[in-house]
């Protein structure tokens, strides 16, 4: 019953359910459903399907395929979906390296791509494209928010990320807004699982805070080892390392960690309350930030489909760009480079009963765009 | 770098080395006795970690979970040997690599199917939580000291097993001449299954002990597997002593490289460039060490049978 009510509440607030669509739409979703990164892709798929189910529209068809976190496989799937499945829209990619392999060729073929996660800087700047809509964030955004927030309490931060493009972007994003000194700047190996050497360095560095960007299993491993080592220096990070999909595995070691994100389960707006309740009722777990972004992506598509036919690309792109949907992030609009302008928050990991989750403690940026929009010619 | 930090980093290197030894010991034993390259050894490490997390969640006891992990990994190893590996002894290494690579995929997807796509939770038992002071003012995790202790105990136990027991005698005989030992009436098929289960159990133990430190997730075994192969190549394939020395060498070189190189380079390049260059160099360091050792000792530090 709760599920039905939530769906109803959402349908009313979104105001798109049940409206006749101009044309049937076929959406191709390429996401990671196997291997170590599968949790993220499964949240993206589940939230997307939830939005479609709530809209109750039989005219929309979703094709889902697993990219196994491999760029070459993602490229093959994109080609297949465009050529033999004849999809109208593509979405779903989690990882920046896969997005860089797929998006430029897809958008060049006049297929609209909507990113539910991953926002590599080239696609926000010089290589932006009218057919590319990022519904998530530009990669630097969460790190910028953490850097800005660190200015309040800290002046000597130790920063650390894996040695690959997204890791370097992360530390660049943090340093763009952070005004204090750096107690240390360390790049670790991608996929590293033991951080004892780095933790020893942090302990000896005299830092007053630590900022890490370590997605997936790396973040789980680091946070557990950091808490176990009794270092006692406050930990900051982007929301990726402390999202709902990994909090269960980190356990109590994550409690108290401050992390930045564009969304949180407790974000106070009607669309979000209905989404969190419906997602829990449908799948029996709390949604992650990836699920929230994917849910918004699906509702953005539904809102555009209610206004324009997908066969009329110009009209459909214009309808997408209006972003006329009830975002679970509250405010949401597109910048000139078709990347989000949104609020960014600092969250703190808390334990409520047996559930470990995030609570918003501060709004760091209001209507925040990205640093690359000025290089985009759109 | 202060001496306290140096001691701490040496201990970290030793702990990584001991953990690698548990992986490498099984791998080198299986290669030495059966001549088999087992890429799926990392999957047994994953089985150990998942079994440990599941039993710990069910019973609440980490030590029961450790035993459960050992049994689960050894059983998975024995089953794997009987169903698949047994057919590969006569084949060349390429077939073995292909078949055991397929096993990695089977294990990964089966684990994901059984336990779901999200990483599992596993924590250090209460008795081993916390840190102890090190001379010089730093602190060290009790749990990591316990891993070092278990690793050294396993190394001694394995040495005694191979050099002092009847089973060890058969294992050594199997290494030097498998036709002869079969002709002498030793049940070689059972011996192989037992050796394989022993190696699998050690990998499972490593996975279970490392679970509380890291993320218990699908695919966790593969990065360790690569390092374990480096260890046995450095140590000499088939040699238990080589595996131990090689593992500690790799653990210490890797840890010290990560800790020292960026600092050494920052005088030359500036902190930001030194951080990226140092990190790239540090990740290459163990492979460079491997190349240098192979140039001078093509069969590793302690070739089997020498």
XYZ file of C-alpha atoms in Angstrom:
684
model
C 0.000 0.000 0.000
C 2.838 2.320 0.922
C 4.365 1.584 -2.426
C 1.193 2.526 -4.282
C 0.801 5.712 -2.260
C 4.394 6.677 -2.892
C 4.003 6.021 -6.585
C 0.843 8.056 -6.624
C 2.415 10.921 -4.736
C 5.300 10.923 -7.116
C 3.113 10.724 -10.184
C 1.138 13.739 -9.006
C 4.217 15.774 -8.203
C 5.951 14.913 -11.458
C 2.808 15.432 -13.462
C 3.904 13.254 -16.330
C 2.363 9.859 -15.650
C -0.364 8.685 -17.914
C 0.068 11.414 -20.494
C 0.151 10.220 -24.049
C 3.609 10.248 -25.508
C 4.181 11.561 -28.977
C 6.072 8.476 -30.185
C 7.232 5.142 -28.781
C 10.736 5.534 -27.349
C 13.434 2.904 -27.152
C 16.118 3.577 -24.547
C 19.414 1.673 -24.474
C 21.115 1.326 -21.081
C 24.785 0.315 -20.991
C 25.845 -0.181 -17.392
C 28.015 -2.303 -15.105
C 26.119 -5.344 -13.828
C 28.963 -7.811 -13.180
C 32.335 -7.700 -11.456
C 33.435 -5.554 -8.529
C 31.639 -2.389 -9.696
C 28.275 -4.084 -10.230
C 26.602 -2.470 -7.199
C 26.642 0.949 -8.874
C 25.171 -0.262 -12.153
C 22.480 -2.274 -10.418
C 21.365 0.819 -8.483
C 21.256 2.802 -11.741
C 19.231 0.113 -13.515
C 16.823 -0.465 -10.616
C 16.090 3.233 -10.073
C 15.555 3.777 -13.792
C 13.139 0.856 -13.992
C 11.335 2.145 -10.895
C 10.755 5.528 -12.579
C 9.439 3.857 -15.739
C 7.177 1.585 -13.708
C 5.773 4.549 -11.784
C 5.093 6.387 -15.032
C 3.252 3.294 -16.224
C 3.883 4.006 -19.856
C 3.877 1.090 -22.262
C 5.297 3.194 -25.084
C 8.762 3.266 -23.513
C 10.998 0.267 -23.984
C 14.245 -0.187 -22.036
C 17.070 -2.439 -23.254
C 19.752 -3.132 -20.615
C 23.200 -4.623 -21.240
C 26.184 -5.273 -19.001
C 29.493 -3.586 -19.926
C 31.467 -5.477 -17.210
C 33.318 -2.165 -16.623
C 35.250 -2.706 -19.877
C 35.517 0.202 -22.370
C 35.844 -2.022 -25.446
C 32.726 -3.970 -24.487
C 30.772 -0.750 -23.879
C 31.702 0.475 -27.370
C 30.518 -2.801 -28.929
C 27.227 -2.674 -27.026
C 26.641 0.948 -28.077
C 27.184 0.038 -31.741
C 24.854 -2.926 -31.458
C 22.152 -0.924 -29.691
C 22.286 1.818 -32.304
C 22.494 -0.411 -35.369
C 20.360 -3.450 -34.589
C 18.186 -2.432 -31.627
C 17.630 1.014 -33.202
C 17.513 2.811 -29.853
C 16.525 6.477 -29.728
C 18.431 7.359 -26.579
C 21.396 5.920 -24.694
C 22.217 6.143 -20.979
C 23.623 4.159 -18.069
C 27.434 4.385 -18.112
C 29.004 4.596 -14.650
C 32.737 5.108 -15.295
C 34.479 8.093 -16.876
C 36.853 5.996 -18.975
C 33.917 4.100 -20.480
C 32.025 7.345 -21.079
C 35.042 8.774 -22.918
C 35.143 5.673 -25.123
C 31.428 5.656 -25.963
C 29.946 9.167 -25.784
C 31.867 11.053 -28.532
C 31.079 8.461 -31.228
C 27.460 8.054 -30.108
C 26.716 11.777 -30.119
C 28.418 12.132 -33.496
C 25.818 9.664 -34.826
C 23.033 12.028 -33.668
C 21.983 9.728 -30.830
C 21.188 11.580 -27.611
C 23.191 10.331 -24.614
C 22.123 11.138 -21.033
C 24.710 10.494 -18.311
C 23.326 9.172 -14.994
C 26.875 9.224 -13.567
C 30.394 10.209 -14.691
C 31.168 13.666 -16.046
C 34.700 13.732 -17.462
C 36.000 17.287 -17.946
C 36.562 17.167 -21.755
C 32.851 16.468 -22.349
C 31.947 19.489 -20.201
C 34.404 21.796 -21.941
C 35.808 21.889 -25.450
C 34.300 18.535 -26.476
C 30.750 19.323 -25.328
C 27.983 18.250 -27.694
C 24.336 19.169 -28.259
C 23.455 15.460 -28.024
C 25.164 14.971 -24.655
C 23.222 15.719 -21.470
C 24.841 15.124 -18.099
C 22.145 14.598 -15.451
C 24.641 13.729 -12.687
C 27.552 16.126 -12.132
C 30.801 17.266 -13.683
C 33.529 15.058 -12.130
C 35.143 17.898 -10.176
C 31.924 19.061 -8.454
C 31.841 16.865 -5.351
C 35.554 17.461 -4.716
C 35.127 21.225 -5.115
C 32.420 21.133 -2.462
C 34.675 19.173 -0.099
C 37.496 21.694 -0.659
C 35.215 24.641 0.026
C 33.846 22.974 3.167
C 37.344 22.147 4.446
C 38.125 25.895 4.619
C 35.738 26.255 7.567
C 37.597 24.072 10.041
C 40.885 23.011 8.500
C 44.068 24.608 7.238
C 46.484 21.688 6.746
C 44.898 18.845 4.784
C 46.463 15.599 3.574
C 44.970 14.674 0.171
C 45.018 11.329 -1.582
C 43.560 9.737 -4.743
C 44.344 6.873 -7.145
C 46.828 7.643 -9.913
C 44.471 7.875 -12.932
C 42.651 10.737 -14.707
C 39.584 10.839 -12.422
C 41.886 10.755 -9.381
C 43.960 13.660 -10.654
C 40.745 15.579 -11.493
C 39.523 14.920 -7.954
C 42.542 16.499 -6.292
C 42.478 19.367 -8.829
C 38.817 19.962 -7.960
C 39.569 19.935 -4.236
C 42.496 22.349 -4.589
C 40.422 24.727 -6.766
C 38.440 25.855 -3.693
C 40.657 24.834 -0.776
C 42.673 27.735 0.649
C 44.829 26.032 3.313
C 48.174 24.298 2.972
C 48.627 20.651 1.981
C 50.201 18.367 4.587
C 50.784 15.856 1.823
C 49.579 14.904 -1.652
C 49.672 11.191 -2.413
C 48.637 9.195 -5.465
C 47.996 5.500 -4.883
C 47.703 2.610 -7.301
C 44.325 1.986 -8.931
C 42.762 -1.050 -7.280
C 45.117 -0.891 -4.282
C 43.706 -2.727 -1.297
C 46.260 -2.140 1.447
C 46.812 1.397 2.696
C 49.045 0.734 5.701
C 51.980 2.624 4.132
C 49.836 5.677 3.343
C 48.183 5.647 6.774
C 51.627 5.685 8.392
C 52.492 8.739 6.261
C 49.250 10.477 7.255
C 49.962 9.846 10.928
C 53.460 11.311 10.592
C 52.402 14.282 8.437
C 50.922 16.499 11.173
C 47.759 17.085 9.096
C 44.592 18.456 10.727
C 42.335 16.663 8.211
C 42.455 14.045 5.444
C 40.657 14.216 2.089
C 40.419 11.004 0.064
C 38.892 10.103 -3.276
C 38.923 6.296 -3.423
C 35.913 4.851 -5.266
C 34.494 1.334 -4.776
C 36.476 -1.302 -2.921
C 39.459 1.029 -2.474
C 37.391 3.359 -0.284
C 36.005 0.476 1.770
C 39.493 -0.886 2.396
C 41.003 2.509 3.255
C 38.212 3.624 5.589
C 38.265 0.377 7.570
C 42.051 0.377 7.903
C 42.079 4.088 8.772
C 39.566 3.635 11.588
C 41.370 0.528 12.854
C 44.707 2.376 13.036
C 43.531 4.935 15.635
C 44.924 7.895 13.660
C 42.237 10.245 14.982
C 42.496 12.893 12.234
C 39.080 13.824 10.733
C 38.304 12.272 7.345
C 36.625 14.034 4.407
C 35.682 12.648 1.025
C 33.355 12.924 -1.927
C 30.028 11.107 -1.555
C 31.149 8.262 -3.852
C 33.284 6.637 -1.158
C 30.503 6.907 1.416
C 27.425 6.215 -0.667
C 24.718 3.793 0.417
C 26.124 0.962 -1.713
C 29.359 0.747 0.309
C 28.302 1.920 3.798
C 27.089 -1.546 4.786
C 30.496 -3.033 3.993
C 32.464 -0.329 5.837
C 30.285 -0.552 8.914
C 30.855 1.601 11.994
C 34.248 2.730 10.686
C 32.418 5.173 8.394
C 30.339 6.839 11.115
C 31.264 10.497 11.491
C 32.959 10.841 8.104
C 31.934 14.028 6.272
C 31.319 13.689 2.559
C 30.041 15.925 -0.220
C 27.236 15.135 -2.662
C 24.384 16.609 -4.660
C 21.850 14.375 -2.971
C 21.175 12.605 0.301
C 18.404 10.229 1.402
C 17.220 12.855 3.904
C 17.128 15.733 1.393
C 13.874 17.502 2.172
C 11.587 17.681 -0.850
C 8.402 15.763 -1.742
C 9.842 14.051 -4.834
C 12.771 12.710 -2.790
C 10.647 11.497 0.104
C 8.434 9.588 -2.349
C 11.489 8.230 -4.204
C 13.288 6.949 -1.092
C 10.113 5.291 0.170
C 9.244 3.720 -3.189
C 12.810 2.483 -3.752
C 12.921 0.881 -0.302
C 9.531 -0.708 -0.792
C 10.486 -2.079 -4.229
C 14.026 -3.305 -3.528
C 14.335 -3.537 0.258
C 17.371 -1.259 0.536
C 18.099 2.458 0.700
C 18.968 4.120 -2.625
C 22.474 5.448 -3.316
C 23.390 8.737 -4.999
C 23.741 6.744 -8.262
C 20.147 5.551 -7.918
C 18.975 9.127 -7.325
C 20.783 10.393 -10.426
C 19.385 7.566 -12.543
C 15.852 8.181 -11.247
C 16.217 11.835 -12.289
C 17.542 10.764 -15.710
C 14.479 8.598 -16.326
C 12.100 11.342 -15.212
C 13.904 13.898 -17.356
C 13.346 11.653 -20.382
C 9.689 11.179 -19.439
C 9.212 14.934 -19.098
C 10.722 15.572 -22.516
C 8.720 12.749 -24.096
C 5.513 14.345 -22.873
C 6.381 17.511 -24.771
C 8.057 16.438 -27.974
C 8.496 13.512 -30.312
C 11.797 11.738 -30.109
C 11.930 11.656 -33.905
C 12.149 15.444 -33.942
C 15.643 15.721 -32.465
C 15.700 19.511 -32.186
C 12.382 19.675 -30.352
C 13.329 16.746 -28.107
C 16.707 18.284 -27.192
C 14.964 21.576 -26.422
C 12.467 19.732 -24.218
C 15.292 17.936 -22.384
C 17.153 21.177 -21.866
C 14.172 22.710 -20.066
C 14.656 20.059 -17.346
C 10.975 20.365 -16.492
C 10.722 17.498 -14.022
C 10.504 17.118 -10.245
C 14.101 16.275 -9.390
C 14.804 14.292 -6.235
C 17.640 16.798 -5.767
C 15.094 19.628 -5.413
C 16.489 22.262 -7.754
C 17.917 21.108 -11.057
C 18.632 22.983 -14.281
C 21.082 22.709 -17.164
C 24.071 24.980 -17.689
C 25.055 26.156 -21.200
C 27.177 22.998 -21.572
C 24.169 20.791 -20.660
C 25.692 19.844 -17.329
C 23.798 20.371 -14.064
C 23.451 23.572 -12.115
C 22.575 22.278 -8.668
C 23.163 22.644 -4.941
C 25.961 20.693 -3.311
C 25.809 19.515 0.275
C 28.099 18.211 2.976
C 26.766 15.053 4.579
C 27.806 13.146 7.648
C 27.623 9.384 7.999
C 25.319 8.461 10.874
C 23.980 5.271 12.405
C 20.220 5.082 12.889
C 19.339 1.887 14.684
C 21.084 -0.755 12.569
C 21.175 1.280 9.380
C 24.214 3.357 8.480
C 23.322 6.249 6.208
C 23.995 9.920 5.433
C 22.517 13.131 6.867
C 22.982 16.599 5.406
C 24.929 18.931 7.714
C 25.553 21.935 5.449
C 24.809 23.411 2.037
C 28.199 24.201 0.533
C 27.283 25.603 -2.897
C 23.983 26.957 -4.203
C 23.329 26.769 -7.960
C 26.812 25.458 -8.665
C 27.899 24.877 -12.265
C 31.352 23.744 -13.358
C 34.680 25.265 -14.297
C 34.645 23.976 -17.889
C 31.366 25.466 -19.186
C 33.205 28.553 -20.469
C 35.180 26.364 -22.914
C 31.995 24.887 -24.378
C 30.757 26.466 -27.587
C 27.093 25.458 -27.230
C 61.793 9.950 7.427
C 61.933 9.305 11.153
C 63.060 5.944 12.489
C 59.613 5.331 14.014
C 57.982 5.711 10.606
C 60.646 3.469 9.098
C 59.922 0.721 11.653
C 56.194 1.067 10.991
C 56.694 0.830 7.222
C 58.968 -2.221 7.620
C 56.252 -3.932 9.661
C 53.721 -3.012 6.967
C 55.990 -4.548 4.348
C 56.414 -7.676 6.433
C 52.647 -7.994 6.913
C 51.993 -7.634 3.173
C 54.757 -10.156 2.529
C 53.352 -12.714 4.953
C 49.919 -12.413 3.381
C 51.430 -12.870 -0.085
C 53.301 -15.905 1.222
C 50.036 -17.641 2.144
C 48.877 -17.181 -1.450
C 52.209 -18.022 -3.031
C 52.798 -21.140 -0.897
C 49.708 -22.858 -2.308
C 50.417 -21.686 -5.821
C 54.022 -22.853 -5.800
C 53.123 -26.171 -4.132
C 50.534 -26.921 -6.796
C 52.917 -25.930 -9.573
C 55.790 -27.878 -8.020
C 53.867 -31.108 -7.486
C 51.380 -31.162 -10.342
C 53.056 -28.812 -12.837
C 49.804 -26.864 -13.029
C 49.366 -23.119 -13.461
C 46.266 -22.256 -11.479
C 44.910 -18.788 -12.319
C 41.819 -19.512 -10.219
C 43.905 -19.454 -7.016
C 42.674 -15.872 -6.446
C 39.084 -17.154 -6.561
C 39.849 -19.478 -3.635
C 41.121 -16.435 -1.733
C 37.780 -14.775 -2.491
C 35.880 -17.916 -1.393
C 37.748 -17.778 1.933
C 36.859 -14.127 2.489
C 33.176 -14.590 1.580
C 32.847 -17.752 3.690
C 34.464 -15.924 6.614
C 32.107 -12.934 6.271
C 29.060 -15.208 5.972
C 29.950 -17.408 8.966
C 30.917 -14.353 11.042
C 27.574 -12.712 10.281
C 25.763 -15.930 11.123
C 27.572 -16.997 14.324
C 29.112 -13.714 15.453
C 32.450 -15.418 16.044
C 35.450 -14.501 13.916
C 37.438 -17.565 14.954
C 34.656 -19.971 13.966
C 34.467 -17.979 10.733
C 38.191 -18.461 10.150
C 37.781 -22.233 10.493
C 34.719 -22.091 8.240
C 36.727 -20.177 5.644
C 39.540 -22.733 5.721
C 37.083 -25.608 5.273
C 35.084 -23.834 2.552
C 38.171 -22.923 0.524
C 39.742 -26.383 0.913
C 36.444 -28.013 -0.089
C 36.064 -25.679 -3.073
C 39.649 -26.518 -4.041
C 39.105 -30.279 -3.746
C 35.902 -30.078 -5.766
C 37.630 -27.957 -8.394
C 40.450 -30.484 -8.627
C 38.126 -33.467 -8.988
C 35.741 -31.869 -11.493
C 38.083 -29.819 -13.693
C 41.774 -29.664 -12.808
C 42.302 -33.456 -12.887
C 41.693 -33.402 -16.641
C 44.393 -30.797 -17.201
C 47.567 -32.413 -15.824
C 48.503 -33.978 -19.147
C 47.690 -30.843 -21.159
C 50.086 -28.018 -21.939
C 50.148 -24.811 -19.904
C 48.046 -22.864 -22.391
C 45.069 -25.207 -21.884
C 45.522 -24.967 -18.126
C 45.577 -21.159 -18.276
C 42.422 -21.095 -20.403
C 40.496 -23.546 -18.210
C 41.499 -21.920 -14.922
C 40.722 -18.480 -16.352
C 37.230 -19.791 -17.126
C 37.025 -20.932 -13.500
C 37.712 -17.335 -12.353
C 34.634 -16.171 -14.278
C 32.529 -19.048 -12.949
C 33.571 -18.364 -9.340
C 33.048 -14.601 -9.663
C 29.559 -14.830 -11.104
C 28.549 -17.662 -8.764
C 29.664 -15.592 -5.775
C 27.774 -12.566 -7.061
C 24.709 -14.732 -7.567
C 24.945 -16.175 -4.042
C 25.902 -13.052 -2.081
C 24.621 -10.201 -4.283
C 26.544 -7.393 -5.971
C 27.311 -5.302 -2.874
C 30.485 -5.823 -0.814
C 30.070 -7.733 2.458
C 30.900 -6.544 5.946
C 33.602 -8.189 8.049
C 35.305 -6.687 11.086
C 38.320 -7.445 13.250
C 37.392 -9.585 16.312
C 37.124 -7.512 19.504
C 40.133 -9.174 21.084
C 42.466 -8.060 18.277
C 41.123 -4.539 17.881
C 43.196 -1.502 18.698
C 46.832 -0.545 18.377
C 50.038 -0.941 20.370
C 52.717 1.745 20.751
C 55.900 1.332 18.726
C 59.289 2.610 19.905
C 59.595 6.189 18.657
C 56.013 7.237 19.354
C 54.072 5.632 16.495
C 51.352 3.021 16.885
C 50.732 -0.311 15.152
C 47.579 -2.343 14.644
C 47.398 -5.493 16.801
C 45.519 -7.294 14.030
C 48.347 -6.788 11.544
C 50.814 -8.171 14.101
C 48.500 -11.192 14.438
C 48.576 -11.713 10.654
C 52.380 -11.670 10.745
C 52.267 -14.250 13.568
C 49.863 -16.562 11.728
C 51.914 -16.291 8.536
C 55.144 -17.232 10.281
C 53.388 -20.122 12.044
C 52.060 -21.403 8.700
C 55.527 -21.129 7.152
C 57.062 -23.225 9.950
C 54.160 -25.682 9.867
C 54.426 -26.138 6.115
C 58.200 -26.634 6.365
C 57.716 -29.344 9.016
C 54.904 -30.955 7.015
C 57.007 -31.187 3.872
C 60.299 -32.205 5.473
C 59.178 -34.358 8.413
C 55.929 -36.203 7.618
C 54.935 -39.102 5.390
C 52.607 -36.826 3.395
C 55.496 -34.409 2.940
C 57.714 -37.219 1.744
C 55.123 -38.183 -0.866
C 54.787 -34.544 -1.933
C 58.555 -34.289 -2.409
C 58.572 -37.626 -4.261
C 55.732 -36.384 -6.479
C 57.740 -33.290 -7.311
C 60.782 -35.228 -8.468
C 59.245 -38.222 -10.259
C 55.521 -38.745 -10.555
C 55.658 -42.007 -12.591
C 57.934 -43.667 -10.067
C 55.842 -42.732 -7.053
C 52.726 -44.070 -8.795
C 54.576 -47.278 -9.644
C 55.470 -47.647 -5.966
C 51.803 -47.899 -5.123
C 51.088 -44.392 -3.831
C 47.580 -43.261 -4.762
C 48.681 -40.281 -6.831
C 45.150 -39.098 -7.590
C 44.273 -38.703 -3.912
C 47.663 -37.140 -3.221
C 46.999 -34.499 -5.881
C 43.545 -33.753 -4.484
C 45.003 -33.396 -0.972
C 47.802 -31.084 -2.165
C 45.323 -28.987 -4.117
C 42.974 -28.727 -1.126
C 45.921 -27.750 1.088
C 46.925 -24.944 -1.284
C 43.305 -23.842 -1.575
C 42.927 -23.818 2.213
C 45.968 -21.550 2.573
C 44.553 -19.139 -0.020
C 41.211 -19.197 1.796
C 42.976 -18.459 5.094
C 44.732 -15.479 3.504
C 41.431 -14.168 2.118
C 39.639 -14.624 5.451
C 42.373 -12.849 7.416
C 42.558 -9.956 4.984
C 38.750 -9.600 4.798
C 38.451 -7.387 7.919
C 41.103 -5.020 6.533
C 39.747 -4.727 3.020
C 36.573 -4.970 1.063
C 35.021 -8.434 0.777
C 33.888 -8.217 -2.832
C 33.814 -10.102 -6.109
C 37.137 -9.877 -7.945
C 39.187 -9.216 -4.792
C 41.516 -12.143 -5.549
C 42.916 -11.104 -8.901
C 45.255 -8.239 -7.821
C 46.727 -10.520 -5.125
C 47.084 -13.349 -7.624
C 49.314 -11.238 -9.868
C 51.576 -10.342 -6.949
C 51.639 -13.996 -5.871
C 52.866 -14.993 -9.338
C 55.614 -12.376 -9.099
C 56.552 -13.875 -5.731
C 56.892 -17.441 -6.990
C 58.836 -16.358 -10.059
C 61.264 -14.399 -7.862
C 61.465 -17.153 -5.257
C 61.845 -20.024 -7.710
C 58.814 -21.974 -8.880
C 58.036 -24.965 -6.670
C 60.095 -23.825 -3.674
C 58.435 -23.215 -0.309
C 61.499 -21.392 1.030
C 61.626 -19.313 -2.159
C 57.964 -18.386 -1.735
C 58.600 -17.134 1.800
C 61.708 -15.092 0.959
C 60.179 -13.841 -2.305
C 56.950 -12.802 -0.573
C 58.719 -10.821 2.135
C 61.014 -9.225 -0.461
C 58.030 -8.159 -2.606
C 56.076 -6.929 0.432
C 58.933 -4.821 1.787
C 60.062 -3.448 -1.610
C 56.493 -2.510 -2.563
C 55.741 -0.806 0.762
C 59.061 1.033 1.014
C 58.801 2.141 -2.609
C 55.354 3.620 -2.035
C 56.523 5.306 1.154
C 59.913 6.616 0.054
C 59.930 7.305 -3.694
C 57.606 10.355 -3.815
C 59.629 11.959 -1.003
C 62.924 11.272 -2.748
C 61.619 12.679 -6.037
C 59.975 15.796 -4.603
C 63.376 17.481 -4.296
C 63.808 17.068 -8.057
C 60.303 17.564 -9.467
C 58.159 19.523 -7.006
C 55.500 17.889 -4.798
C 52.627 17.430 -7.251
C 54.645 15.935 -10.115
C 56.680 13.869 -7.638
C 53.471 12.420 -6.196
C 52.272 11.128 -9.577
C 55.702 10.072 -10.894
C 56.671 8.509 -7.566
C 53.444 6.557 -7.436
C 53.894 5.282 -11.003
C 57.495 4.285 -10.308
C 56.551 2.616 -7.018
C 53.971 0.443 -8.761
C 56.660 -0.658 -11.237
C 59.290 -1.273 -8.606
C 58.551 -4.920 -7.806
C 58.528 -5.778 -11.509
C 61.898 -4.077 -11.908
C 63.207 -6.129 -8.980
C 61.823 -9.250 -10.660
C 63.600 -8.392 -13.924
C 66.931 -7.798 -12.167
C 66.663 -11.079 -10.236
C 65.738 -13.039 -13.364
C 68.696 -11.565 -15.266
C 71.102 -12.941 -12.685
C 69.146 -16.010 -11.563
C 66.852 -17.059 -14.417
C 65.201 -19.792 -12.307
C 64.563 -17.565 -9.304
C 66.342 -17.234 -5.972
C 65.800 -20.802 -4.776
C 65.000 -23.043 -7.753
C 63.178 -26.231 -6.707
C 65.397 -29.278 -6.519
C 68.596 -27.298 -6.021
